[in-house]
Coordinates of C-alpha atoms in Angstrom, one line a residue:
X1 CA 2.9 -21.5 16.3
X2 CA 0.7 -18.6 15.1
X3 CA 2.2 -15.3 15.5
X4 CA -1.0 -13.6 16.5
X5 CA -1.6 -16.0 19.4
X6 CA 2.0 -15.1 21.0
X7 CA 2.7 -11.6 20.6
X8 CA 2.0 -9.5 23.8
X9 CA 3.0 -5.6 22.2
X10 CA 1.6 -2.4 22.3
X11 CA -1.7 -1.6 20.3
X12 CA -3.1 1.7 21.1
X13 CA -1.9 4.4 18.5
X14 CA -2.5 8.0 18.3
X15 CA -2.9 10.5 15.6
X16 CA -2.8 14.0 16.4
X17 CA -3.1 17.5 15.1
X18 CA -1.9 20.5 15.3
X19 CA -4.8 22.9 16.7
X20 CA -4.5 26.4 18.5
X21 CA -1.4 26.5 19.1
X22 CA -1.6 23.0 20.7
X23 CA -1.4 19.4 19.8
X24 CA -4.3 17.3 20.2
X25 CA -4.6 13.9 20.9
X26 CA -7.6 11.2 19.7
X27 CA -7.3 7.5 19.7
X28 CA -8.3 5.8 16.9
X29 CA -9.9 2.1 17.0
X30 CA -8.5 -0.4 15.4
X31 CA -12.1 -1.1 13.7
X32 CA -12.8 2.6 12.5
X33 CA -10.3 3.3 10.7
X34 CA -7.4 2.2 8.6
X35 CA -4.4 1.0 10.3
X36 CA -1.6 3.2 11.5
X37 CA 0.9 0.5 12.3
X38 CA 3.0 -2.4 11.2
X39 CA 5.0 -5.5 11.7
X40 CA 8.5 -5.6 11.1
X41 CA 11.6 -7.9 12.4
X42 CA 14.7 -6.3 14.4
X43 CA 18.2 -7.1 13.3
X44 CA 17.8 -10.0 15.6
X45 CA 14.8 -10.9 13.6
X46 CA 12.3 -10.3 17.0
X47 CA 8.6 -9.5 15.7
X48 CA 7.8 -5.7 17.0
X49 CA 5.1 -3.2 16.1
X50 CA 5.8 -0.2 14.9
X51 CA 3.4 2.8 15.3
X52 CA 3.0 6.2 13.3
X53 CA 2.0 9.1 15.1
X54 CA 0.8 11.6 13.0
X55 CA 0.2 15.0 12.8
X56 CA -1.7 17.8 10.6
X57 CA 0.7 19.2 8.0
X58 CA 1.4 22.5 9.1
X59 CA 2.5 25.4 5.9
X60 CA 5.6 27.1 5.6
X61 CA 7.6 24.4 8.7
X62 CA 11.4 24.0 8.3
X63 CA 10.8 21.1 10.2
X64 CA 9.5 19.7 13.7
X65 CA 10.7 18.5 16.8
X66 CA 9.4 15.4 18.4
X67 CA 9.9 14.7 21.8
X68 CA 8.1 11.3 24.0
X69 CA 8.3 10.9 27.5
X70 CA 7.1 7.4 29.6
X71 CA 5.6 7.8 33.1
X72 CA 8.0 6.2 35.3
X73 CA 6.2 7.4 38.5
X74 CA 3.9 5.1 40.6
X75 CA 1.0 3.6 38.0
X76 CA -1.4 4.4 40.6
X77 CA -0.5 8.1 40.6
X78 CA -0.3 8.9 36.9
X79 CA -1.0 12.7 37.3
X80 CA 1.8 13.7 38.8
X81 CA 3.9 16.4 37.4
X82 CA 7.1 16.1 39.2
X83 CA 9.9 16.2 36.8
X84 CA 11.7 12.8 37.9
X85 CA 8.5 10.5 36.9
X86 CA 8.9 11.0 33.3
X87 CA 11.8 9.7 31.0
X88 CA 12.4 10.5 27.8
X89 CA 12.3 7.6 25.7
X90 CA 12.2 9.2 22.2
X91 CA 13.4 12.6 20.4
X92 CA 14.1 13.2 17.0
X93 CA 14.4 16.4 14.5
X94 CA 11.7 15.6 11.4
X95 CA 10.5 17.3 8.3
X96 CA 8.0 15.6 7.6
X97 CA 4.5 15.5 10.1
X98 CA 4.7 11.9 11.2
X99 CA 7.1 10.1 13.6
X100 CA 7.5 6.2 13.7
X101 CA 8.2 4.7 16.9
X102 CA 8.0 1.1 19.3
X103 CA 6.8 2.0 22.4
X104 CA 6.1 -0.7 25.4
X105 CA 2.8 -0.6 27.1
X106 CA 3.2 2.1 29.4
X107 CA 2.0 6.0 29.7
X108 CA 3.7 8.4 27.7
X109 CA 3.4 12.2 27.3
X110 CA 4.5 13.7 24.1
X111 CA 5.3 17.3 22.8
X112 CA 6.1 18.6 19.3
X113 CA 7.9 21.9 18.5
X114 CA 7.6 23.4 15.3
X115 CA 10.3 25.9 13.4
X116 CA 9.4 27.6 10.5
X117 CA 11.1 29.6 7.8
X118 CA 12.4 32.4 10.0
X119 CA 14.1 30.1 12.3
X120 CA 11.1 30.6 14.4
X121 CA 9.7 28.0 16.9
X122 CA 6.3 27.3 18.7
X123 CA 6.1 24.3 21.2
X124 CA 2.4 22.1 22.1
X125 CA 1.6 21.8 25.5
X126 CA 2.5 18.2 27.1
X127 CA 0.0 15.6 25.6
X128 CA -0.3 12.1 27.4
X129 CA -1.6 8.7 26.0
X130 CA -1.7 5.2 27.3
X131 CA -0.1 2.4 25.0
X132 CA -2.2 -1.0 25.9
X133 CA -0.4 -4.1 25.6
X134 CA -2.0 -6.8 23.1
X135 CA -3.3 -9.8 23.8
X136 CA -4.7 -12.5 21.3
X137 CA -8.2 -13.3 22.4
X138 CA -10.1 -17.1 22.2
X139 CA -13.3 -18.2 22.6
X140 CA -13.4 -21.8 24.1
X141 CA -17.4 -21.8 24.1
X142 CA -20.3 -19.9 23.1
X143 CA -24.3 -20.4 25.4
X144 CA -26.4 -21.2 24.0
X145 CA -25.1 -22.9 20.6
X146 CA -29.0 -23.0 19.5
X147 CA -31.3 -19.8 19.7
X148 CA -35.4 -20.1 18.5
X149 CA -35.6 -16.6 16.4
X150 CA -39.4 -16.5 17.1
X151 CA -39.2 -17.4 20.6
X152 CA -39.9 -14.8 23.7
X153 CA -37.5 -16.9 25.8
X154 CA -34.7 -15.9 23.4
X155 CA -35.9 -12.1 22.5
X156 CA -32.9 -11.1 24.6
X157 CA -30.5 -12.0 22.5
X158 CA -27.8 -12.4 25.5
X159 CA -24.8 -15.1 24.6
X160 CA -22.4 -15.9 27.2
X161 CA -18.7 -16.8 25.7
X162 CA -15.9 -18.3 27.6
X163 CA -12.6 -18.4 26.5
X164 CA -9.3 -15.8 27.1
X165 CA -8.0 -12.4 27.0
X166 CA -11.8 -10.8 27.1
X167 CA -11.5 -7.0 27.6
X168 CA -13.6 -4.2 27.7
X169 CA -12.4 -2.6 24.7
X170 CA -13.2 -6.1 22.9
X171 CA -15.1 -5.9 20.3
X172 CA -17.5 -8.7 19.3
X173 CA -19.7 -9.3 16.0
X174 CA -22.0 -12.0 14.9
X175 CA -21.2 -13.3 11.5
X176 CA -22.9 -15.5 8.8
X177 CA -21.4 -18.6 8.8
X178 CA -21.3 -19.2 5.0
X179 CA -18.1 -21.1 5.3
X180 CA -14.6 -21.4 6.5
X181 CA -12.5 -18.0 6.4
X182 CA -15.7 -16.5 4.2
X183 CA -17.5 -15.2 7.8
X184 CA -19.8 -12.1 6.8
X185 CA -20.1 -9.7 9.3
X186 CA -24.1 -9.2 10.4
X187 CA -24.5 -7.5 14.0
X188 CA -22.4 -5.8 16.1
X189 CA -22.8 -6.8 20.1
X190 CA -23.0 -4.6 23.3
X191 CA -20.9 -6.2 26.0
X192 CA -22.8 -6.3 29.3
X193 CA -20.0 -7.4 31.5
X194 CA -16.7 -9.1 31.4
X195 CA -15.1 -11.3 34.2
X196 CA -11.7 -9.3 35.9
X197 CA -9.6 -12.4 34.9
X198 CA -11.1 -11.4 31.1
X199 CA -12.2 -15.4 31.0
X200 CA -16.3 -15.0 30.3
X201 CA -18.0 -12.0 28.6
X202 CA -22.0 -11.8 28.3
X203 CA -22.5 -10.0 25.0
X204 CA -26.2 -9.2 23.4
X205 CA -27.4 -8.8 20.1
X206 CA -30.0 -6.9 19.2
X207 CA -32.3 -10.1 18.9
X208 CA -34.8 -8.8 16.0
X209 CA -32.2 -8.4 13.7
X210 CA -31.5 -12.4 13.8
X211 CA -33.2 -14.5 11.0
X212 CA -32.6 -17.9 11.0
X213 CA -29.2 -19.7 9.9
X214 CA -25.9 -20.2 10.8
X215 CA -23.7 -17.7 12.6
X216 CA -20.2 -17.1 14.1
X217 CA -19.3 -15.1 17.2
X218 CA -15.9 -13.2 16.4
X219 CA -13.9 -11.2 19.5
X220 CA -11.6 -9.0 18.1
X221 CA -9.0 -7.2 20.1
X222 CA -7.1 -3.9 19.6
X223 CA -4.4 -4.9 16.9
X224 CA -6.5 -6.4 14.8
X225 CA -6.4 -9.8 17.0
X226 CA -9.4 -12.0 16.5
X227 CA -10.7 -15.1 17.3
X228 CA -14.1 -16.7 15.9
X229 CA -16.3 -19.0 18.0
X230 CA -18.2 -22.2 17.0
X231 CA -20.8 -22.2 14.6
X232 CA -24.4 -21.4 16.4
X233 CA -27.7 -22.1 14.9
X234 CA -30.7 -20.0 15.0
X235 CA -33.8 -21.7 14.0
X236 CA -38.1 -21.7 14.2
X237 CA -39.6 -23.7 16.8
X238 CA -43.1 -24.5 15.1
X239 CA -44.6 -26.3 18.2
X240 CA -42.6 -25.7 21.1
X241 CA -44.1 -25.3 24.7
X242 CA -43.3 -21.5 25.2
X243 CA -45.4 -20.5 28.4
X244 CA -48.3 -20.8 30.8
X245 CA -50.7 -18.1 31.2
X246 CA -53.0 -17.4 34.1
X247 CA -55.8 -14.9 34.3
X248 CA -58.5 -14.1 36.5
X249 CA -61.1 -11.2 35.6
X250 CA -64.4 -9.6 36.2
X251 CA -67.3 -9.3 33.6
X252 CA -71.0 -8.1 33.5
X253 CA -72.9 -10.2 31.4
X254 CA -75.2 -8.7 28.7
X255 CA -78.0 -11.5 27.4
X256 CA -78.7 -10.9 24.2
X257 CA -81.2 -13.3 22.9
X258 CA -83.7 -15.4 24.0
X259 CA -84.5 -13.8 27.8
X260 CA -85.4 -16.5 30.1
X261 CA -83.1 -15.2 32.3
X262 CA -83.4 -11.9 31.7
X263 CA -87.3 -12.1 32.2
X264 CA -87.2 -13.6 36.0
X265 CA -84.3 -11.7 36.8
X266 CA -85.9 -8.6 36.0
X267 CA -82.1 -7.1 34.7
X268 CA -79.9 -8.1 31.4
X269 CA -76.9 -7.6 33.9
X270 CA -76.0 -9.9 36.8
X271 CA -73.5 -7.7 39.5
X272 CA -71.8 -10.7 41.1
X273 CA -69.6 -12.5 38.5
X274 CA -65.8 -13.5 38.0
X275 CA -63.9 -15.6 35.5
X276 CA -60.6 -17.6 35.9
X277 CA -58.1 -19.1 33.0
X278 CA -55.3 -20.9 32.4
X279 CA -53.6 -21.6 28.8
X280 CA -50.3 -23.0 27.5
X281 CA -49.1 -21.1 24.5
X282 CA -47.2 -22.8 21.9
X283 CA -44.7 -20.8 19.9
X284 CA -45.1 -20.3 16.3
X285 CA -43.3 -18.2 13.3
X286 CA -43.4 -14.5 13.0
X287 CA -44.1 -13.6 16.6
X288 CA -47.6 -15.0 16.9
X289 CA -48.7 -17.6 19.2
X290 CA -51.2 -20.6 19.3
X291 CA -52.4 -22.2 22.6
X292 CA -54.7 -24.1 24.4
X293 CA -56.5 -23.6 27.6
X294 CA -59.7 -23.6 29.8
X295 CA -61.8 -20.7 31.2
X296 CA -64.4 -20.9 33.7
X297 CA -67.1 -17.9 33.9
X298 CA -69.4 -18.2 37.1
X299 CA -72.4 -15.5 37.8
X300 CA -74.3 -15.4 40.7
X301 CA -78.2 -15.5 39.8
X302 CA -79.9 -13.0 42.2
X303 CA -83.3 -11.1 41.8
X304 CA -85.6 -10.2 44.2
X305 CA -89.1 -8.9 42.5
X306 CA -92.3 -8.3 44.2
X307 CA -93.7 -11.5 44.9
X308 CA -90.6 -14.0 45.0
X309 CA -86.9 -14.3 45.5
X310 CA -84.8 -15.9 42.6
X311 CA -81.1 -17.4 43.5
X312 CA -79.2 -19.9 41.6
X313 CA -75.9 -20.2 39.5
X314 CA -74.8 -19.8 36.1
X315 CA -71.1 -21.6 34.8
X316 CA -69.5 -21.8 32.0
X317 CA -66.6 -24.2 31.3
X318 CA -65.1 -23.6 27.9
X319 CA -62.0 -25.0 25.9
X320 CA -60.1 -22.4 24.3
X321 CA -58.0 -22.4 20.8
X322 CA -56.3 -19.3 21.2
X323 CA -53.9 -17.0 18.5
X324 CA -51.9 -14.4 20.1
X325 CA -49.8 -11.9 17.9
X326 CA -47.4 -9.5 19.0
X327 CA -48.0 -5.7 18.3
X328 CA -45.4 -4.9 20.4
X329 CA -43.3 -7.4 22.1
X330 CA -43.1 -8.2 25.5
X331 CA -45.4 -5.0 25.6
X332 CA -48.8 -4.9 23.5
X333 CA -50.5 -8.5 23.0
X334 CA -53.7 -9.1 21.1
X335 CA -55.1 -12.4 22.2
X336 CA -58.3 -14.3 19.9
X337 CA -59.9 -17.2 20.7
X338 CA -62.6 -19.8 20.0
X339 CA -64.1 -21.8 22.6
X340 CA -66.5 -24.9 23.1
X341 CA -67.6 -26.4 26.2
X342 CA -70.5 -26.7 28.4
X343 CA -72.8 -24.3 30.3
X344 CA -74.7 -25.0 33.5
X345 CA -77.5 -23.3 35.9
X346 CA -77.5 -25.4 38.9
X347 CA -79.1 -24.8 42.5
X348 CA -81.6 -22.6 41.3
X349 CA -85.0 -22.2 42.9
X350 CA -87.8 -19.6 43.8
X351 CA -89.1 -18.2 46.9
X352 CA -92.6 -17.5 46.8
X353 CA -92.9 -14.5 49.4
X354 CA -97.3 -14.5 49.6
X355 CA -97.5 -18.3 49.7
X356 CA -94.5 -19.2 51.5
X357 CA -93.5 -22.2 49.2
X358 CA -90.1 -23.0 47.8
X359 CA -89.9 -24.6 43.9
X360 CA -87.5 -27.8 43.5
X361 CA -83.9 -26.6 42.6
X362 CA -83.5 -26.4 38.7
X363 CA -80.1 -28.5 37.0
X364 CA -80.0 -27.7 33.6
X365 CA -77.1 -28.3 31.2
X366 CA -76.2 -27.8 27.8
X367 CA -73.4 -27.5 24.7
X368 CA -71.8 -24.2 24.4
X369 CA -69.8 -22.3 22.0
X370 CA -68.6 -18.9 21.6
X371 CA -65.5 -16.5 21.3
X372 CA -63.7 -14.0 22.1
X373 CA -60.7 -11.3 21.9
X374 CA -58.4 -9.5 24.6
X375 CA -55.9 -7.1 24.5
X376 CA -53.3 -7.4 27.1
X377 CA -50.6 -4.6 28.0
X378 CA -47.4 -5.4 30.2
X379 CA -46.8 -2.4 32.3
X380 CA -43.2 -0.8 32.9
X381 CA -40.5 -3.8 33.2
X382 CA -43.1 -5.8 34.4
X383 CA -43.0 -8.6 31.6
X384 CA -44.8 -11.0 33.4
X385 CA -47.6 -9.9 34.2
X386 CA -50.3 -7.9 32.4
X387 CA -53.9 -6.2 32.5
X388 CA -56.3 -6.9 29.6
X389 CA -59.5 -5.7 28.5
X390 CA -61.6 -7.8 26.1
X391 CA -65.2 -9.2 25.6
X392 CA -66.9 -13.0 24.8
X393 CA -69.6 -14.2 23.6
X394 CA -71.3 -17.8 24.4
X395 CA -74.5 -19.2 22.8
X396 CA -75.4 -22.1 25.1
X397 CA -78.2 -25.0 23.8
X398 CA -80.4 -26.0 27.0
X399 CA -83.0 -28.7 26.9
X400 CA -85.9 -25.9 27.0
X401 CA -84.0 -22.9 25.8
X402 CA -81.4 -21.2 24.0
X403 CA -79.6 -18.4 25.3
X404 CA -76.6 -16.1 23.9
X405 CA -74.8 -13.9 26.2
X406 CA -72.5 -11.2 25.9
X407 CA -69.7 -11.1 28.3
X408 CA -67.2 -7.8 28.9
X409 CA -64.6 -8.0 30.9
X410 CA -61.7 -6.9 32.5
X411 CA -58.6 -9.1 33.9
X412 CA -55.3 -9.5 35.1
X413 CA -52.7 -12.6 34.9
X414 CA -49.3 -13.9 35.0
X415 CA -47.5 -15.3 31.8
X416 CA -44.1 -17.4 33.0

């Protein structure tokens, strides 16, 4: 059976050193810096760590004193300074500025007395540590096995892993997987939260920093115990469905050539206009999007000059490519597209005020064709929903006339 997977001993180690008069403590990661421990077999040939603690060399020292206590107290009261809770497990009379020792998991309180020369002594204050006890971690399962490096769905970068022996001090990397036992380390993870029976962690990666490949999950435990999961893809979805958009906006349209309009409504603008949209967005590499939708533009024909009253409609109906890139993700969107469809003035008449006379309602439609941009900002944590501020243009080809008209606008939408 493998040794790692078995052995439940202590894994926290101290180094310390000798500051003002007063011995100070630091724990030291397994992962930051070079061990300060190792394994060794008893005369009954058990497995058992054995830890250094350390201290700075101090000039001039006949040689030091090295005294460690364990709390024996109640675990839930560990600050107690009665006498009787503490138990001196270790002492021993050194000349050099390091101690090794096998402690059990436990807390512990240490104190070192240095003599010089002269016979002369100084003593540190009590210092106390906690010695953890080791445990071998696994990972059963990693969620999800396949991640889409382009896709918004996936910009998280949030893996859920099941397995044993998670803890908070757990630390977990993301490795190429370039083979068996050749794993190179590529990104290290922020644990979000770990279960209290240590059997599910939800780790994230910083999601930009993933290219596509092949990639390990490794947990590694205080003591240098470490487990590696199954291999996960990450890949570029070229055509996957990756959301709908909805938008609905206000414009004032601006006529720019040919004036029929313009000329019998007395105004280039109409007041009383509103747009709706829907698109599905496809994902593609590189952050940037391609979609297709439909957008429907409806202004309200109105005038009301000195001899007759104009009313009618004007729609538009278009079918929309669309190419969306990213400035800044989930944040800053800028949105082109190109658009073909139909335009239509229906219902349209005139009132002839002197004569009292009413003309037949006019039904025109024609091809139309146009373009546009937007630029839409998600506000706060709101990534769903966004305000955008853009402009199109439509030339639409009527039996008797040809009209291009100029349409800025403002909007708002949902993309889920």
């Amino acid at each position: 059976m493998d040794f790692k997977r078995t052995l439940l001993l202590t894994t926290i180690f101290l180094t310390t050193n000798f500051c003002i008069g007063k011995i100070c403590a630091q724990e030291i990661s397994e992962f930051e810096s070079e061990k300060n421990y190792h394994i060794e077999k008893d005369s009954r040939q058990r497995t058992k760590f054995v830890q250094r603690l350390s201290w700075q060399e101090i000039p001039n020292i006949e040689h030091y004193e090295v005294e460690i206590q364990k709390f024996s107290g109640d675990s839930n009261f560990p600050s107690a300074d009665s006498k009787d809770d503490w138990k001196t497990v270790f002492k021993e009379t050194v000349t050099q500025n390091f101690v090794e020792v096998s402690l059990e998991s436990g807390i512990y309180r240490f104190q070192i007395s240095a003599t010089n020369l002269l016979d002369r002594g100084k003593k540190s204050a009590w210092e106390r540590f906690v010695v953890l006890k080791a445990q071998m971690p696994k990972i059963n399962s990693v969620h999800p096995k396949k991640v889409f490096v382009n896709s918004t769905k996936n910009e998280n970068g949030i893996f859920t892993l099941r397995g044993e022996n998670f803890l908070e001090q757990t630390l977990f990397a993301l490795h190429a997987a370039e083979g068996e036992g050749s794993e190179q380390e590529i990104l290290r993870g922020e644990i979000l939260d770990v279960s209290p029976d240590g059997k599910t962690a939800r780790v994230q990666f910083d999601s930009e920093k993933i290219q596509e490949g092949s990639y390990k999950i490794s947990a590694k435990n205080p003591g240098d115990f470490s487990d590696f999961s199954e291999t996960l893809f990450a890949k570029t979805k070229f055509l996957s469905f990756e959301s709908v958009q909805l938008g609905a906006s206000y414009f004032l349209p601006v006529s720019v050539y040919d004036g029929t309009l313009e000329k019998y409504m007395d105004s280039k603008i109409s007041l009383f206009n509103a747009g709706a949209d829907i698109a599905l967005l496809f994902l593609v590499k590189n952050k940037m999007h391609f979609g297709a939708g439909l957008k429907a533009n409806y202004s309200r024909i109105s005038a009301q000059p000195e001899f007759y009253e104009l009313s009618g409609n004007y729609l538009t109906a278009m079918f929309n490519l669309i190419y969306q890139a990213h400035i800044i993700p989930q944040k800053l969107v800028l949105d082109f597209h190109a658009s073909v469809g139909v335009a239509m003035i229906f219902d349209t008449h005139f009132d002839y005020k002197i004569v009292e006379f009413s003309s037949p309602n006019l039904n025109s439609a024609g091809l139309a064709f146009g373009g546009g941009f937007a630029l839409q900002y998600y506000p706060g944590k709101a990534k769903h929903f966004f305000v955008a501020a853009g402009a199109d243009f439509v030339h639409a080809e009527f039996t008797d006339m040809s009209c291009g008209t100029f349409f800025p606008q403002i909007s708002f939408g949902v993309k889920f």
